Short mmCIF file of C-alpha atoms and ligand atoms in Angstrom, two decimals:
data_model
loop_
_atom_site.label_atom_id
_atom_site.label_comp_id
_atom_site.label_asym_id
_atom_site.label_seq_id
_atom_site.Cartn_x
_atom_site.Cartn_y
_atom_site.Cartn_z
CA MET A 1 257.58 231.99 57.19
CA VAL A 2 258.61 234.72 59.03
CA LYS A 3 262.31 234.14 60.29
CA MET A 4 263.04 235.03 63.93
CA THR A 5 265.76 237.41 62.48
CA GLU A 6 262.68 239.21 61.22
CA TYR A 7 261.13 239.69 64.63
CA ALA A 8 264.16 240.87 66.09
CA LYS A 9 264.46 243.44 63.27
CA ARG A 10 260.79 244.87 63.98
CA ARG A 11 261.75 245.06 67.93
CA LYS A 12 264.92 247.11 67.00
CA GLN A 13 263.16 249.44 64.59
CA LEU A 14 260.14 250.05 67.25
CA MET A 15 263.02 250.50 69.78
CA GLN A 16 264.41 253.39 67.39
CA LYS A 17 260.83 254.94 66.81
CA ILE A 18 260.12 254.99 70.88
CA GLY A 19 263.42 256.21 71.86
CA SER A 20 265.77 255.13 74.91
CA ASN A 21 263.57 256.58 77.59
CA GLY A 22 260.42 254.47 76.40
CA VAL A 23 259.55 251.18 77.18
CA VAL A 24 257.13 248.52 75.41
CA ILE A 25 254.92 245.85 77.24
CA LEU A 26 252.68 243.83 75.41
CA ALA A 27 250.69 241.00 76.88
CA ALA A 28 249.93 237.86 75.37
CA ALA A 29 246.09 237.28 74.33
CA PRO A 30 244.22 235.52 77.44
CA THR A 31 242.92 231.97 76.99
CA ALA A 32 239.35 231.61 76.99
CA ARG A 33 237.32 228.91 78.64
CA ARG A 34 234.51 227.61 76.78
CA ASN A 35 232.77 225.61 79.27
CA GLY A 36 234.05 222.59 81.74
CA ASP A 37 237.33 221.62 80.82
CA ALA A 38 236.94 222.60 77.19
CA ASP A 39 239.06 225.60 75.83
CA TYR A 40 238.32 228.00 72.73
CA ALA A 41 241.28 227.45 70.46
CA TYR A 42 243.94 229.77 71.51
CA ARG A 43 245.22 232.27 69.02
CA GLN A 44 248.05 234.99 69.86
CA GLN A 45 247.29 238.62 70.26
CA SER A 46 248.47 240.30 66.99
CA ASP A 47 250.65 242.77 68.30
CA PHE A 48 252.26 240.23 70.41
CA TYR A 49 252.78 238.02 67.71
CA TYR A 50 254.26 240.56 65.20
CA LEU A 51 257.01 241.28 67.41
CA THR A 52 257.90 238.17 69.08
CA GLY A 53 256.56 235.10 66.99
CA PHE A 54 255.49 233.68 70.45
CA ASP A 55 252.42 231.76 70.21
CA GLU A 56 251.86 230.60 73.75
CA PRO A 57 249.49 232.24 76.55
CA GLU A 58 250.23 233.73 79.78
CA ALA A 59 252.98 235.81 78.44
CA VAL A 60 254.28 239.11 78.46
CA ALA A 61 256.98 240.75 76.45
CA VAL A 62 259.01 243.85 77.48
CA ILE A 63 261.03 245.80 75.08
CA ALA A 64 263.38 247.90 77.00
CA PRO A 65 265.92 249.76 74.74
CA LYS A 66 269.54 250.24 75.82
CA ARG A 67 268.70 248.04 78.94
CA LYS A 68 272.05 246.48 80.11
CA GLN A 69 270.98 243.05 80.94
CA GLY A 70 269.25 242.88 77.80
CA GLU A 71 266.52 244.74 75.66
CA PHE A 72 263.98 242.30 74.87
CA ILE A 73 262.70 240.34 78.20
CA LEU A 74 259.90 237.52 77.92
CA PHE A 75 257.90 236.33 80.94
CA ASN A 76 256.29 232.98 80.24
CA ARG A 77 255.17 229.93 81.27
CA VAL A 78 257.78 227.29 83.10
CA ARG A 79 258.06 224.10 81.75
CA ASP A 80 256.18 221.70 83.63
CA ARG A 81 255.88 217.95 82.93
CA ALA A 82 252.31 217.50 84.24
CA HIS A 83 250.95 220.43 82.19
CA GLU A 84 252.89 219.16 79.19
CA ILE A 85 251.32 215.81 79.16
CA TRP A 86 247.76 217.54 78.83
CA ASP A 87 248.20 220.61 76.90
CA GLY A 88 251.67 220.27 74.89
CA ILE A 89 255.32 221.11 75.11
CA ARG A 90 256.28 224.91 76.44
CA ALA A 91 259.14 226.76 75.57
CA GLY A 92 260.05 227.56 78.71
CA GLN A 93 262.47 230.45 79.79
CA GLU A 94 265.41 228.64 78.03
CA GLY A 95 263.36 228.13 74.83
CA ALA A 96 262.20 231.79 74.92
CA CYS A 97 265.88 232.78 74.79
CA LYS A 98 267.09 229.90 72.37
CA THR A 99 264.25 229.59 70.04
CA TYR A 100 262.39 233.18 70.34
CA GLY A 101 265.80 235.19 70.77
CA ALA A 102 264.76 236.61 74.27
CA ASP A 103 267.64 238.36 75.97
CA GLN A 104 266.07 237.28 79.53
CA ALA A 105 263.40 235.02 80.27
CA PHE A 106 261.38 234.99 83.61
CA PRO A 107 258.60 232.95 84.80
CA PHE A 108 255.32 234.60 84.10
CA ALA A 109 254.89 234.18 88.18
CA ASP A 110 257.51 236.73 88.72
CA LEU A 111 256.20 239.51 86.47
CA GLU A 112 254.79 241.80 89.30
CA LYS A 113 257.98 241.48 91.14
CA GLU A 114 260.52 242.21 88.32
CA LEU A 115 258.29 244.82 86.31
CA PRO A 116 258.84 247.89 88.76
CA GLY A 117 262.77 247.23 88.39
CA ILE A 118 262.50 247.03 84.64
CA LEU A 119 260.36 250.27 84.30
CA GLU A 120 262.56 252.52 86.45
CA GLY A 121 264.00 255.29 84.63
CA ARG A 122 261.71 255.03 81.81
CA ALA A 123 259.73 258.06 80.86
CA THR A 124 257.06 256.24 78.93
CA ILE A 125 255.34 253.27 78.88
CA HIS A 126 254.11 252.33 75.19
CA TYR A 127 251.03 249.99 75.89
CA ALA A 128 247.66 249.14 74.79
CA LEU A 129 245.41 250.45 77.63
CA GLY A 130 241.73 249.11 77.83
CA VAL A 131 242.43 245.78 75.63
CA ASP A 132 243.17 243.43 78.54
CA LYS A 133 241.51 245.10 81.57
CA LYS A 134 243.00 242.31 83.97
CA PHE A 135 246.35 243.24 82.89
CA ASP A 136 245.98 246.94 82.84
CA LYS A 137 245.69 246.38 86.58
CA VAL A 138 249.11 244.65 86.63
CA ILE A 139 250.50 248.02 85.00
CA VAL A 140 248.77 250.37 87.20
CA ARG A 141 249.85 248.58 90.37
CA ALA A 142 253.52 248.33 88.99
CA MET A 143 253.25 252.30 88.68
CA SER A 144 251.77 252.95 92.02
CA LYS A 145 254.18 250.95 93.60
CA MET A 146 257.01 252.95 92.03
CA ARG A 147 255.32 256.05 92.77
CA GLY A 148 255.61 255.15 96.57
CA LYS A 149 259.21 254.83 96.22
CA ILE A 150 260.04 258.18 94.60
CA ARG A 151 260.95 259.83 97.74
CA SER A 152 263.97 257.51 97.95
CA GLY A 153 264.98 258.34 94.27
CA LEU A 154 263.14 256.05 92.27
CA GLN A 155 262.03 257.49 88.80
CA ALA A 156 258.53 256.16 87.89
CA PRO A 157 257.21 256.37 84.13
CA LEU A 158 255.56 259.68 83.56
CA GLY A 159 252.70 258.49 81.25
CA ILE A 160 251.39 255.34 79.32
CA VAL A 161 251.41 256.16 75.32
CA ASP A 162 248.76 253.96 73.07
CA ILE A 163 251.09 251.42 71.19
CA ALA A 164 249.17 251.77 68.35
CA ASP A 165 250.98 254.85 67.48
CA THR A 166 253.85 253.39 66.40
CA LEU A 167 253.43 249.76 66.28
CA HIS A 168 250.53 249.97 64.09
CA GLU A 169 251.87 252.15 61.41
CA MET A 170 254.83 249.42 61.15
CA ARG A 171 252.03 246.94 60.77
CA LEU A 172 250.74 248.68 57.90
CA ILE A 173 253.36 248.04 55.48
CA LYS A 174 253.88 244.49 54.84
CA SER A 175 257.30 242.90 54.47
CA SER A 176 258.11 240.46 51.52
CA SER A 177 257.85 237.35 53.86
CA GLU A 178 254.40 238.78 55.29
CA ILE A 179 253.31 239.52 51.63
CA ALA A 180 254.35 235.83 50.92
CA LEU A 181 252.13 234.70 53.85
CA MET A 182 249.25 236.82 52.54
CA ARG A 183 249.64 235.46 49.11
CA LYS A 184 249.33 232.08 50.37
CA ALA A 185 246.40 232.77 52.53
CA ALA A 186 244.61 234.17 49.41
CA GLU A 187 245.42 231.22 47.04
CA ILE A 188 244.01 228.89 49.62
CA SER A 189 241.12 231.00 49.97
CA ALA A 190 240.63 231.69 46.13
CA GLN A 191 240.65 227.60 45.80
CA ALA A 192 237.95 227.38 48.62
CA HIS A 193 235.60 230.00 46.67
CA ILE A 194 236.29 228.00 43.73
CA ARG A 195 235.26 224.75 45.35
CA ALA A 196 232.07 226.53 46.67
CA MET A 197 231.02 227.29 43.13
CA GLN A 198 231.54 223.84 42.04
CA PHE A 199 229.77 222.22 44.80
CA CYS A 200 226.67 224.46 45.07
CA LYS A 201 223.57 223.14 44.01
CA PRO A 202 219.76 224.36 44.81
CA GLY A 203 218.74 222.25 47.70
CA MET A 204 222.01 222.10 49.49
CA ASN A 205 221.97 223.79 52.95
CA GLU A 206 224.52 226.98 53.45
CA TYR A 207 226.15 225.11 56.10
CA GLN A 208 226.88 222.47 53.72
CA LEU A 209 228.82 225.23 51.13
CA GLU A 210 230.41 226.33 54.38
CA ALA A 211 231.76 222.88 54.94
CA GLU A 212 233.33 222.85 51.75
CA ILE A 213 234.98 226.29 52.20
CA GLN A 214 236.36 224.90 55.51
CA HIS A 215 237.59 221.80 54.16
CA GLU A 216 239.60 223.56 51.50
CA PHE A 217 241.22 225.85 54.19
CA GLN A 218 242.07 222.94 56.44
CA ARG A 219 243.64 220.58 53.91
CA ASN A 220 245.90 223.31 53.14
CA GLY A 221 246.94 224.09 56.45
CA ALA A 222 245.12 226.98 57.17
CA ARG A 223 242.99 225.46 60.27
CA THR A 224 240.69 228.44 60.97
CA PRO A 225 239.32 231.09 58.61
CA ALA A 226 240.44 234.56 59.66
CA TYR A 227 236.60 235.54 60.67
CA THR A 228 233.36 233.42 60.69
CA SER A 229 232.52 232.63 57.02
CA ILE A 230 229.63 234.44 55.57
CA VAL A 231 227.31 232.16 53.50
CA GLY A 232 223.97 233.72 52.45
CA SER A 233 221.68 232.50 49.76
CA GLY A 234 218.84 234.82 48.73
CA ALA A 235 217.60 237.40 51.23
CA ASN A 236 220.37 236.45 53.61
CA ALA A 237 222.78 237.89 50.75
CA CYS A 238 221.58 241.32 51.90
CA ILE A 239 222.61 240.74 55.78
CA LEU A 240 225.99 242.26 55.76
CA HIS A 241 227.68 240.31 58.39
CA TYR A 242 225.11 237.22 58.41
CA ILE A 243 226.86 234.29 59.83
CA SER A 244 223.86 231.82 60.81
CA ASN A 245 224.54 229.82 57.57
CA ASN A 246 221.49 227.39 58.57
CA GLN A 247 218.92 228.12 55.58
CA PRO A 248 218.57 225.86 52.43
CA ILE A 249 219.65 227.37 48.99
CA LYS A 250 216.83 227.85 46.55
CA ASN A 251 217.18 227.49 43.02
CA GLY A 252 216.83 231.11 41.61
CA ASP A 253 218.91 232.44 44.68
CA LEU A 254 221.89 234.04 44.43
CA VAL A 255 224.66 232.93 47.03
CA LEU A 256 226.96 235.41 48.65
CA VAL A 257 230.34 233.72 50.21
CA ASP A 258 232.79 236.13 52.14
CA ALA A 259 235.51 233.83 53.52
CA GLY A 260 238.98 233.80 54.14
CA ALA A 261 241.44 231.69 55.55
CA GLU A 262 244.04 232.61 58.00
CA TYR A 263 247.41 231.25 57.05
CA GLN A 264 250.32 231.22 59.55
CA TYR A 265 248.56 234.08 61.21
CA TYR A 266 247.55 236.08 58.04
CA ALA A 267 244.34 236.74 56.50
CA ALA A 268 242.60 236.76 53.57
CA ASP A 269 239.29 238.33 52.97
CA ILE A 270 237.36 237.53 49.73
CA THR A 271 233.66 237.65 48.61
CA ARG A 272 231.80 236.18 45.56
CA THR A 273 228.51 236.20 44.60
CA PHE A 274 227.12 233.52 42.33
CA PRO A 275 223.90 232.11 41.09
CA ALA A 276 222.87 228.78 43.28
CA ASN A 277 222.02 226.92 39.78
CA GLY A 278 225.00 228.35 38.10
CA ARG A 279 223.19 230.89 35.77
CA PHE A 280 222.41 234.32 36.58
CA SER A 281 218.88 236.01 35.87
CA ALA A 282 218.70 239.10 33.90
CA GLU A 283 217.99 241.29 36.88
CA GLN A 284 220.75 239.34 39.19
CA LYS A 285 223.22 239.87 36.02
CA ALA A 286 222.59 243.53 35.92
CA ILE A 287 223.03 244.53 39.35
CA TYR A 288 226.33 241.80 39.39
CA GLU A 289 227.75 243.44 36.25
CA LEU A 290 227.41 246.77 37.96
CA VAL A 291 229.03 245.89 41.23
CA LEU A 292 231.90 244.10 39.11
CA LYS A 293 232.29 247.32 37.00
CA SER A 294 232.71 249.40 40.28
CA GLN A 295 235.06 246.87 42.00
CA ILE A 296 237.49 246.80 38.74
CA ALA A 297 237.48 250.54 38.80
CA GLY A 298 238.11 250.51 42.56
CA ILE A 299 240.98 248.24 42.01
CA LYS A 300 242.32 250.31 39.19
CA ALA A 301 242.29 253.40 41.34
CA VAL A 302 244.31 251.77 43.87
CA ARG A 303 248.25 253.17 43.35
CA PRO A 304 250.86 255.06 45.48
CA GLY A 305 250.23 258.38 46.27
CA VAL A 306 246.28 258.15 45.91
CA ALA A 307 244.04 258.97 48.79
CA TRP A 308 242.44 255.96 50.54
CA PRO A 309 238.85 257.55 50.11
CA THR A 310 239.19 257.66 46.37
CA VAL A 311 238.72 254.32 46.03
CA GLN A 312 235.35 254.85 47.50
CA THR A 313 234.59 257.69 45.45
CA VAL A 314 235.32 256.00 42.22
CA ILE A 315 232.90 253.12 43.32
CA VAL A 316 230.23 255.34 44.56
CA LYS A 317 229.87 257.32 41.21
CA ILE A 318 229.70 254.09 39.15
CA LEU A 319 227.18 252.33 41.56
CA THR A 320 224.95 255.47 41.78
CA GLN A 321 225.12 256.19 37.96
CA GLY A 322 224.18 252.06 37.42
CA LEU A 323 221.53 252.39 39.71
CA ILE A 324 219.73 255.32 37.61
CA ASP A 325 220.79 253.37 34.54
CA LEU A 326 218.44 250.34 36.01
CA GLY A 327 215.69 252.76 36.91
CA ILE A 328 216.24 252.02 40.49
CA LEU A 329 217.22 255.42 41.38
CA LYS A 330 215.76 258.66 39.92
CA GLY A 331 217.46 261.88 39.65
CA ARG A 332 220.75 263.53 38.77
CA LEU A 333 224.15 261.63 39.36
CA ASN A 334 225.61 264.55 41.28
CA GLU A 335 222.68 265.43 43.40
CA LEU A 336 221.95 261.68 44.17
CA ILE A 337 225.60 261.14 45.00
CA ALA A 338 225.47 264.44 47.20
CA LYS A 339 222.39 263.16 49.33
CA GLU A 340 223.77 259.68 49.50
CA ALA A 341 220.74 258.15 47.75
CA TYR A 342 222.82 255.21 47.36
CA PHE A 343 223.17 254.42 50.96
CA PRO A 344 220.03 252.14 51.23
CA PHE A 345 221.75 249.83 48.66
CA TYR A 346 225.41 250.14 49.43
CA MET A 347 225.89 251.08 53.13
CA HIS A 348 229.38 250.43 53.94
CA LYS A 349 233.08 251.59 53.00
CA SER A 350 235.10 250.48 50.06
CA GLY A 351 236.98 248.31 52.33
CA HIS A 352 239.74 248.33 54.97
CA TRP A 353 243.79 247.18 55.78
CA LEU A 354 244.33 243.39 55.75
CA GLY A 355 246.98 241.51 57.53
CA LEU A 356 247.60 239.84 60.86
CA ASP A 357 243.87 240.76 61.51
CA VAL A 358 240.99 240.86 58.94
CA HIS A 359 240.47 244.71 59.86
CA ASP A 360 244.08 245.18 60.10
CA ALA A 361 246.12 247.65 61.96
CA GLY A 362 246.94 251.29 60.88
CA ARG A 363 245.38 254.71 60.76
CA TYR A 364 243.41 255.89 57.74
CA LYS A 365 243.73 259.31 58.54
CA VAL A 366 247.13 261.06 59.56
CA ASP A 367 247.21 264.46 61.20
CA GLY A 368 243.51 264.96 60.20
CA LYS A 369 244.15 264.01 56.37
CA TRP A 370 243.15 261.13 54.68
CA ARG A 371 245.99 258.67 54.26
CA LYS A 372 247.76 258.11 50.90
CA LEU A 373 248.25 254.64 49.78
CA GLN A 374 252.22 253.53 49.61
CA PRO A 375 253.49 250.11 48.57
CA GLY A 376 253.36 247.57 50.91
CA MET A 377 250.05 248.39 52.24
CA VAL A 378 247.35 245.80 51.62
CA LEU A 379 243.69 246.69 51.71
CA THR A 380 240.41 244.85 50.38
CA VAL A 381 238.22 246.56 47.51
CA GLU A 382 234.62 245.14 48.17
CA PRO A 383 231.70 247.18 46.83
CA GLY A 384 228.32 245.76 46.94
CA ILE A 385 224.39 246.15 46.29
CA TYR A 386 221.95 244.91 48.45
CA ILE A 387 218.38 245.31 47.62
CA SER A 388 216.17 244.28 50.81
CA ALA A 389 212.64 243.88 50.16
CA ASP A 390 211.86 246.42 52.33
CA ILE A 391 213.36 249.51 50.77
CA PRO A 392 210.62 251.57 49.42
CA GLY A 393 210.11 252.30 45.91
CA VAL A 394 211.83 249.28 44.32
CA HIS A 395 210.28 247.26 41.98
CA LYS A 396 209.89 243.54 43.13
CA ARG A 397 212.20 242.20 40.57
CA TRP A 398 215.13 243.46 41.95
CA HIS A 399 214.15 242.31 45.60
CA ASN A 400 216.64 239.98 47.43
CA ILE A 401 219.59 240.45 45.22
CA GLY A 402 222.59 240.84 47.40
CA VAL A 403 225.75 241.22 45.73
CA ARG A 404 229.39 242.10 47.11
CA ILE A 405 232.64 241.23 45.03
CA GLU A 406 235.71 241.54 47.34
CA ASP A 407 239.49 241.20 46.70
CA ASP A 408 242.43 241.56 48.26
CA VAL A 409 244.83 244.14 46.84
CA LEU A 410 248.81 244.99 47.43
CA VAL A 411 249.71 248.47 46.73
CA THR A 412 252.83 248.18 44.68
CA ALA A 413 255.65 250.71 43.41
CA LYS A 414 253.88 250.53 40.27
CA GLY A 415 250.32 250.28 41.17
CA SER A 416 248.49 247.19 42.47
CA ASP A 417 248.80 243.34 42.88
CA VAL A 418 245.43 241.49 43.27
CA LEU A 419 246.52 238.71 45.77
CA SER A 420 243.04 236.81 45.21
CA CYS A 421 243.14 236.99 41.52
CA ASP A 422 242.68 233.24 41.14
CA VAL A 423 238.91 233.30 41.99
CA PRO A 424 236.65 233.98 38.61
CA LYS A 425 234.51 237.08 38.74
CA THR A 426 232.84 237.69 35.60
CA VAL A 427 229.69 236.15 34.65
CA THR A 428 230.98 234.24 31.54
CA ASP A 429 233.91 232.52 33.92
CA ILE A 430 231.78 231.88 36.90
CA GLU A 431 228.73 230.51 34.73
CA ALA A 432 231.40 228.53 33.00
CA LEU A 433 233.06 227.12 36.15
CA MET A 434 229.33 226.26 37.51
CA THR A 435 227.84 224.29 34.59
CA LYS A 436 230.94 222.56 33.69
N1 LIG B 1 234.52 239.85 56.11
C1 LIG B 1 234.56 241.00 56.74
C2 LIG B 1 234.78 242.31 55.76
O1 LIG B 1 234.67 242.02 54.76
O2 LIG B 1 234.92 243.42 56.02
MN1 LIG B 2 236.28 242.91 54.15
MN1 LIG B 3 234.82 240.13 53.65
#
């Protein structure tokens, strides 16, 4: 669990970064109606949650350094017995202060009335413009209202700065409590992958395997996946974001499972590929071991000071050489790499940041240069080879083999720590687990 004192520490750190003439405004995620009276499950917006720990909708957080009446202001729903009977208890303004550490709390309905007063004298508003169109209008209205009063001496903010510049850089480096939650998310997800391997039998449907994964997530307190689980068998393993998960799993197929739990707002993102019947064919094994070799080398490259694209460079070299050795690509290694001959088989990056979001916040380039890895960053390493039947010039014995192997890697002072290491990934270990 992240303690309330940690959220307060983050707000303080952010205030130091933006300076005393800035102000931060964050809107809670909007609710989404599915139909009639049914809503989609609510999930707080990650930036908002990172700074408040507050998980109710219809809320706005304002962080105003050195403001006399208090620096952390929360606008949130009022307590209302009639609504609470239907939808659950609300914090209300008292709870906003007592439980969530707000210095001042106002009813959400008072936002437009109070905002100009809070923004007065602030040079810049730090805000994620364009994310919530409806809320953008609230900001614009507050600014124009203030501009109208400039002649009476009111100082209106001069500009809006993207919050990503400051806040997302903070989110990129995980604290020890965040790492503990991410480890837990990865452990739960690892058990789900193990369960999928244990339950998989030819003749099952992909959704039945998805159900086993969801079962394991949920019974361990991770109610939702961090993204829609991918369970692709046979040719479906070659579709990168396959989420239909509704085809029968055939004997002789490979099954690609890309599934990660969200635990207390933190994501895991793990992929394993295994044979439906528990035994890899010679061709499946050859491709699998190649992807694994590149993934292990990619993970080994993760350590402080290494530029992020180095992981991809290491992977591409191994995959390209492997495809030459298997006779799938023809030519010289350096030339094939230079012309990206691997691209029809491996068409994505080596991974991404991981955290509150599966593709987490944080820049990959800083001042035009690729970012160097630092302790506390968490990234995925996820090479793959996908041999769709329509790639010209490839012998059909390789067709419909799709393999991805993905782990969640924490950068440590000495190198790295694989958070998702509990799931087997060697051919021997997978076959042993599946044929037990
Ligand atoms: N599961 C999405 C990804 O691997 O990036
Ligand atoms: Mn990923
Ligand atoms: Mn993934």
